[in-house]
Amino acid sequence: MKISKWVLALALALSAATTTKADDTFAYAVQISAVIQTSPPQITLDWEQDPFGAVSYTISKKTKTATSWGEPLVTLDGSITNWTDTNVAAGSNYEYQIYKVATLNYTGFGYIFAGIESPFTETRGTLVLVVATNSAPDLSNELARLQTDLAGDGWSVIRQDVSSNDTPESVRQDIMNYYWADPSDVDAVFLFGHVPILQSGYLNYDGHYTRAMPSDTYYAEMNDDWPTEKNPTNGPSYLPSDAALMVGRVDMFNMPGVGGAIPFPSEEELLRNYLDKDHAWRNHLIDVDPRALMGDRRGAEDGPLAMAASGYRIFEPCVGPGNTIQANIEDDAPPDQSWISMLSTGSWLWAFGDGGGEMNSISYLGTNMPYQLVLSTDIVNDNAQGVFVLLFGSFLGNWDGQDNIQRSVLATPTTGLACVMSGEPHWFLHHMALGETIGYGTRLTMNNSTLYQNMSNIFTRAVYIALMGDPTLRMEPLGPPNNVFATPGDGGVTLNWNSSSDSVLGYHVYRGASPAGPFTRLTGTWVPGNSYVDTNVTPNTYTYMVRAVTLQTNPSGSYYNLSEGEFATVTYNPSAGTINVAISMSPGDPPTLTWNSVNGVSYHVLGATNLTQPAWLNVSGSLSGTGSNTSWTDSGADPAASHYYRVASP
């Protein structure tokens, strides 16, 4: 393995990174968790004590979509580590900020999105799935499965196939066309394969040199404010207007695994493996420990930067106190205590790692000498088992380079699904604890300037902010029902299914015109059992979707969580069967016919005035069966004449 080519760049990178021991970076965050009570409703916020002493904690509160915190609720003495909010209601959620002033003249911020039985989200909007087909010519089955999974999580999907040789401008124009055709519903874009990459800006975020950066924010900003036509390689350095879309990328181009003991699989196989992992995660076929691994080797860097504060802030609301584990903080720690060793020998819901960086390595997180490097090849070949990973180091923002270490997280065999570079600027993903997608936090981070803060949060709105991974992923998947069967009968369509592998409250049933949706929920409350009869149907072809529902409780409170949907398509075309007709007529009243009917079947009454050579006419028009007795009155009948009737179904 050749290390020498990294030495010069790493020597520069390490000038900003500790080489002995990580500082207590957690002090620059407020690590918040919540305990809820339903009756009477209250949310108690708990936070970790500052080990060096705090002067005060100021708590603010807002709704999820509010753009300011308003006046603080309370300012507490620095010795206090909890506070209870009684101005809350079950079925709602609230966002809190805690601002800490410390005795050693530094500050810290913490955020949590907390709720009591927060309602589920069943319709998520429209996602534009942009597929570079030359990257994945033989993934039609896996991509079709992805689209089914997206529909099962409440997304409508528009697929747009492109070539890696297309211009970023043409790809963005396709996305903009879809967005502006329905701006209230189109909410996300998933870049799959080697979708063209725009280089933009003139930035030096890591102190090494100024350059244009890969900019997927370009595909999220829909106001056409990006002046690339005038200066395509050095466009804006910061978002010219807010990102309208969630955006994420899964791109395995130029990932051969150079220098590793085992070369990486082909680009197509890496993409196929990601889709397999994505499907397994969504359907709760992957189990990981609800804990986080912290590998902080840069430390606080004199306080203002404190890159790892991102991890500490995000982890506590997601995994709770005591579940963030620190990897090695000493240079001479045993190899099995290194960040990569711990990440590869256990499963982790979250992970953070920082050090001196290169595009395909980070110092002091691995075991390769010099500089105890962790390489992209280690991430893949050692099968690092973090699902959602945050990294920071010099050059990591250039994620389009060969064997990039951010994208290597997506190339792991079994677990890695998302990776971001957090620290310049800091990321804010705490909404995921209450069922939001990682794409939601990505867009929030792209658009953030001062609403969410660190002691120093530089390079906010920089164009290089990017999510490597599927933007629709959620943190706590629920096992869906399986083997959904739909059986048509004279009384309607009967659905049966097998239970979820998880403990659930019940199931909701939805109906649509096709597997792509959209779907309408049929059940007002969840069905506790494993069957449902849809009697409100007419002859047609339907797709049914069944989703499990549970009340998910975690360190941010509780929310109703829906599983992926499982589908069954059926054609309903019932027969009328034997029609038994009765007639009643009181003196002076017209005749009324009553007959047994089948729901969804059309009937009509034929009338004639003689039986010798009857001319049967449709006298009733079309009548819809009710599933019980249907009746019709011949209000135009002549009481002085004879009348003959037949009831028929086409």
Coordinates of C-alpha atoms in Angstrom, one line a residue, residues 79-303:
S79 CA -26.6 24.1 37.7
I80 CA -30.0 23.0 36.4
T81 CA -30.2 20.1 33.9
N82 CA -33.9 19.6 33.2
W83 CA -37.0 21.6 32.6
T84 CA -40.7 20.6 32.1
D85 CA -43.0 22.2 29.5
T86 CA -46.7 21.8 30.4
N87 CA -47.9 24.0 27.6
V88 CA -48.1 21.0 25.2
A89 CA -50.8 18.7 23.9
A90 CA -50.9 15.1 22.9
G91 CA -50.9 14.6 19.1
S92 CA -48.5 17.5 18.6
N93 CA -44.8 18.2 18.3
Y94 CA -42.5 21.0 19.2
E95 CA -39.0 22.1 18.5
Y96 CA -36.7 23.4 21.3
Q97 CA -33.4 25.2 21.4
I98 CA -31.2 25.4 24.5
Y99 CA -28.5 28.0 24.5
K100 CA -25.8 27.6 27.1
V101 CA -23.4 30.2 28.4
A102 CA -20.4 28.5 30.1
T103 CA -18.1 29.8 32.9
L104 CA -15.1 29.5 30.6
N105 CA -16.4 32.0 28.2
Y106 CA -17.8 29.7 25.5
T107 CA -21.3 28.9 24.4
G108 CA -23.2 25.8 23.3
F109 CA -26.4 25.0 21.5
G110 CA -28.7 22.1 21.5
Y111 CA -31.8 21.2 19.5
I112 CA -34.6 18.6 19.8
F113 CA -37.8 18.0 18.0
A114 CA -40.1 16.4 20.6
G115 CA -43.7 15.2 20.6
I116 CA -46.3 13.3 22.4
E117 CA -48.1 10.8 20.1
S118 CA -47.1 12.9 17.2
P119 CA -49.2 12.0 14.1
F120 CA -47.9 9.9 11.3
T121 CA -47.0 11.2 7.8
E122 CA -48.7 9.0 5.1
T123 CA -48.3 11.3 2.1
R124 CA -44.9 12.8 1.5
G125 CA -45.1 14.4 -1.9
T126 CA -43.5 13.8 -5.3
L127 CA -39.9 12.7 -5.7
V128 CA -38.0 13.1 -9.0
L129 CA -35.8 10.0 -9.4
V130 CA -33.0 11.0 -11.8
V131 CA -31.2 7.9 -13.0
A132 CA -27.9 7.9 -15.0
T133 CA -28.8 4.9 -17.1
N134 CA -25.3 4.4 -18.4
S135 CA -24.2 3.8 -14.8
A136 CA -26.7 1.1 -14.2
P137 CA -27.9 -0.5 -17.5
D138 CA -28.9 -3.8 -15.8
L139 CA -30.6 -2.5 -12.6
S140 CA -34.2 -2.3 -14.0
N141 CA -35.5 -4.8 -11.4
E142 CA -33.8 -3.1 -8.5
L143 CA -34.9 0.4 -9.6
A144 CA -38.5 -0.9 -10.1
R145 CA -38.3 -2.2 -6.5
L146 CA -37.0 1.1 -5.3
Q147 CA -40.0 2.9 -6.9
T148 CA -42.4 0.5 -5.3
D149 CA -40.7 1.1 -1.9
L150 CA -41.0 4.8 -2.4
A151 CA -44.7 4.5 -3.2
G152 CA -45.1 2.3 -0.1
D153 CA -43.7 5.1 2.0
G154 CA -46.1 7.7 0.7
W155 CA -44.1 9.2 -2.3
S156 CA -45.3 9.7 -5.8
V157 CA -42.4 9.1 -8.2
I158 CA -41.4 10.7 -11.4
R159 CA -38.5 9.0 -13.1
Q160 CA -36.1 10.9 -15.4
D161 CA -33.4 9.0 -17.2
V162 CA -30.3 10.9 -18.1
S163 CA -26.7 10.2 -19.3
S164 CA -23.6 11.0 -17.4
N165 CA -22.6 12.9 -20.6
D166 CA -25.5 15.3 -20.3
T167 CA -24.9 18.8 -19.0
P168 CA -25.8 19.7 -15.5
E169 CA -27.9 22.5 -17.0
S170 CA -30.0 20.1 -19.0
V171 CA -30.6 17.8 -16.0
R172 CA -31.5 20.7 -13.8
Q173 CA -34.0 22.0 -16.4
D174 CA -35.8 18.6 -16.4
I175 CA -36.1 18.8 -12.6
M176 CA -37.2 22.4 -12.8
N177 CA -39.9 21.5 -15.4
Y178 CA -41.3 18.9 -13.0
Y179 CA -41.1 21.3 -10.0
W180 CA -42.8 24.3 -11.6
A181 CA -45.6 22.1 -13.0
D182 CA -46.5 21.2 -9.4
P183 CA -44.4 23.3 -6.9
S184 CA -46.7 22.5 -4.0
D185 CA -46.1 18.8 -4.3
V186 CA -42.7 18.1 -5.9
D187 CA -40.4 18.0 -2.8
A188 CA -37.4 15.9 -3.4
V189 CA -34.9 14.7 -6.0
F190 CA -32.8 11.5 -5.8
L191 CA -29.7 11.5 -8.0
F192 CA -28.9 7.8 -8.7
G193 CA -25.8 6.8 -10.6
H194 CA -23.2 9.2 -12.1
V195 CA -25.6 12.1 -12.7
P196 CA -23.7 15.0 -14.1
I197 CA -21.9 17.1 -11.4
L198 CA -21.8 20.9 -11.4
Q199 CA -18.6 22.6 -10.1
S200 CA -19.4 25.9 -8.6
G201 CA -18.0 28.6 -6.3
Y202 CA -14.6 29.9 -5.3
L203 CA -14.1 28.5 -1.8
N204 CA -11.3 27.6 0.6
Y205 CA -13.2 26.0 3.5
D206 CA -10.3 24.0 4.8
G207 CA -7.4 26.5 4.6
H208 CA -5.5 24.7 1.8
Y209 CA -6.5 26.3 -1.5
T210 CA -9.4 27.9 -3.2
R211 CA -11.3 26.0 -5.8
A212 CA -14.7 25.3 -7.3
M213 CA -16.7 22.6 -5.5
P214 CA -19.1 19.8 -6.5
S215 CA -22.5 21.4 -5.9
D216 CA -25.6 19.2 -5.7
T217 CA -27.4 22.2 -4.2
Y218 CA -27.7 23.2 -7.8
Y219 CA -30.3 20.6 -8.3
A220 CA -32.2 21.7 -5.2
E221 CA -32.5 25.5 -5.9
M222 CA -35.4 26.0 -8.3
N223 CA -35.5 29.8 -8.8
D224 CA -33.1 29.8 -11.7
D225 CA -30.8 32.2 -9.8
W226 CA -27.7 30.2 -10.6
P227 CA -25.6 32.2 -13.1
T228 CA -23.7 29.2 -14.5
E229 CA -24.3 30.3 -18.1
K230 CA -22.0 33.3 -17.5
N231 CA -19.4 31.4 -15.5
P232 CA -20.0 27.7 -15.5
T233 CA -17.0 26.5 -13.5
N234 CA -17.0 29.3 -10.9
G235 CA -20.7 30.0 -10.2
P236 CA -21.9 31.1 -6.8
S237 CA -20.1 30.0 -3.7
Y238 CA -23.3 30.2 -1.6
L239 CA -26.9 29.5 -2.3
P240 CA -28.4 32.4 -4.2
S241 CA -31.8 31.5 -2.9
D242 CA -33.3 28.8 -0.7
A243 CA -33.2 25.1 -1.8
A244 CA -36.7 24.1 -2.6
L245 CA -36.0 20.4 -2.8
M246 CA -34.5 17.7 -0.6
V247 CA -31.6 16.2 -2.6
G248 CA -29.4 13.2 -2.1
R249 CA -26.9 11.4 -4.4
V250 CA -25.9 7.7 -4.7
D251 CA -22.9 7.7 -7.1
M252 CA -20.3 4.9 -7.3
F253 CA -18.4 6.3 -10.3
N254 CA -14.6 6.2 -10.0
M255 CA -14.6 3.9 -6.9
P256 CA -12.1 1.1 -7.9
G257 CA -10.6 0.7 -4.4
V258 CA -7.1 1.6 -5.4
G259 CA -4.5 0.6 -2.9
G260 CA -6.8 -1.7 -0.9
A261 CA -6.1 -5.4 -0.3
I262 CA -9.4 -6.2 -2.2
P263 CA -10.5 -4.1 -5.2
F264 CA -14.0 -2.8 -5.1
P265 CA -16.7 -4.4 -7.1
S266 CA -17.8 -2.7 -10.4
E267 CA -19.8 0.5 -10.4
E268 CA -22.9 -1.4 -11.3
E269 CA -22.5 -3.9 -8.5
L270 CA -21.9 -1.2 -5.9
L271 CA -25.1 0.5 -7.1
R272 CA -27.0 -2.8 -6.9
N273 CA -25.7 -3.5 -3.5
Y274 CA -26.8 0.0 -2.3
L275 CA -30.3 -0.6 -3.6
D276 CA -30.4 -4.0 -1.8
K277 CA -29.3 -2.3 1.5
D278 CA -31.8 0.5 0.9
H279 CA -34.7 -2.1 0.5
A280 CA -33.6 -4.1 3.5
W281 CA -33.4 -1.0 5.7
R282 CA -36.8 0.2 4.7
N283 CA -38.4 -3.2 5.4
H284 CA -36.6 -3.6 8.8
L285 CA -34.5 -6.5 7.6
I286 CA -31.4 -4.8 9.0
D287 CA -31.1 -4.5 12.8
V288 CA -28.6 -2.1 14.3
D289 CA -27.9 -1.1 17.9
P290 CA -29.5 2.3 18.8
R291 CA -26.2 3.9 19.7
A292 CA -23.6 6.3 18.2
L293 CA -19.9 6.1 17.8
M294 CA -17.8 9.2 18.2
G295 CA -14.4 9.5 16.7
D296 CA -13.3 13.1 17.5
R297 CA -9.6 13.6 16.7
R298 CA -9.7 17.3 15.8
G299 CA -11.1 18.4 19.2
A300 CA -12.6 21.8 19.8
E301 CA -9.8 23.6 17.9
D302 CA -9.8 26.5 20.4
G303 CA -13.6 26.4 20.7

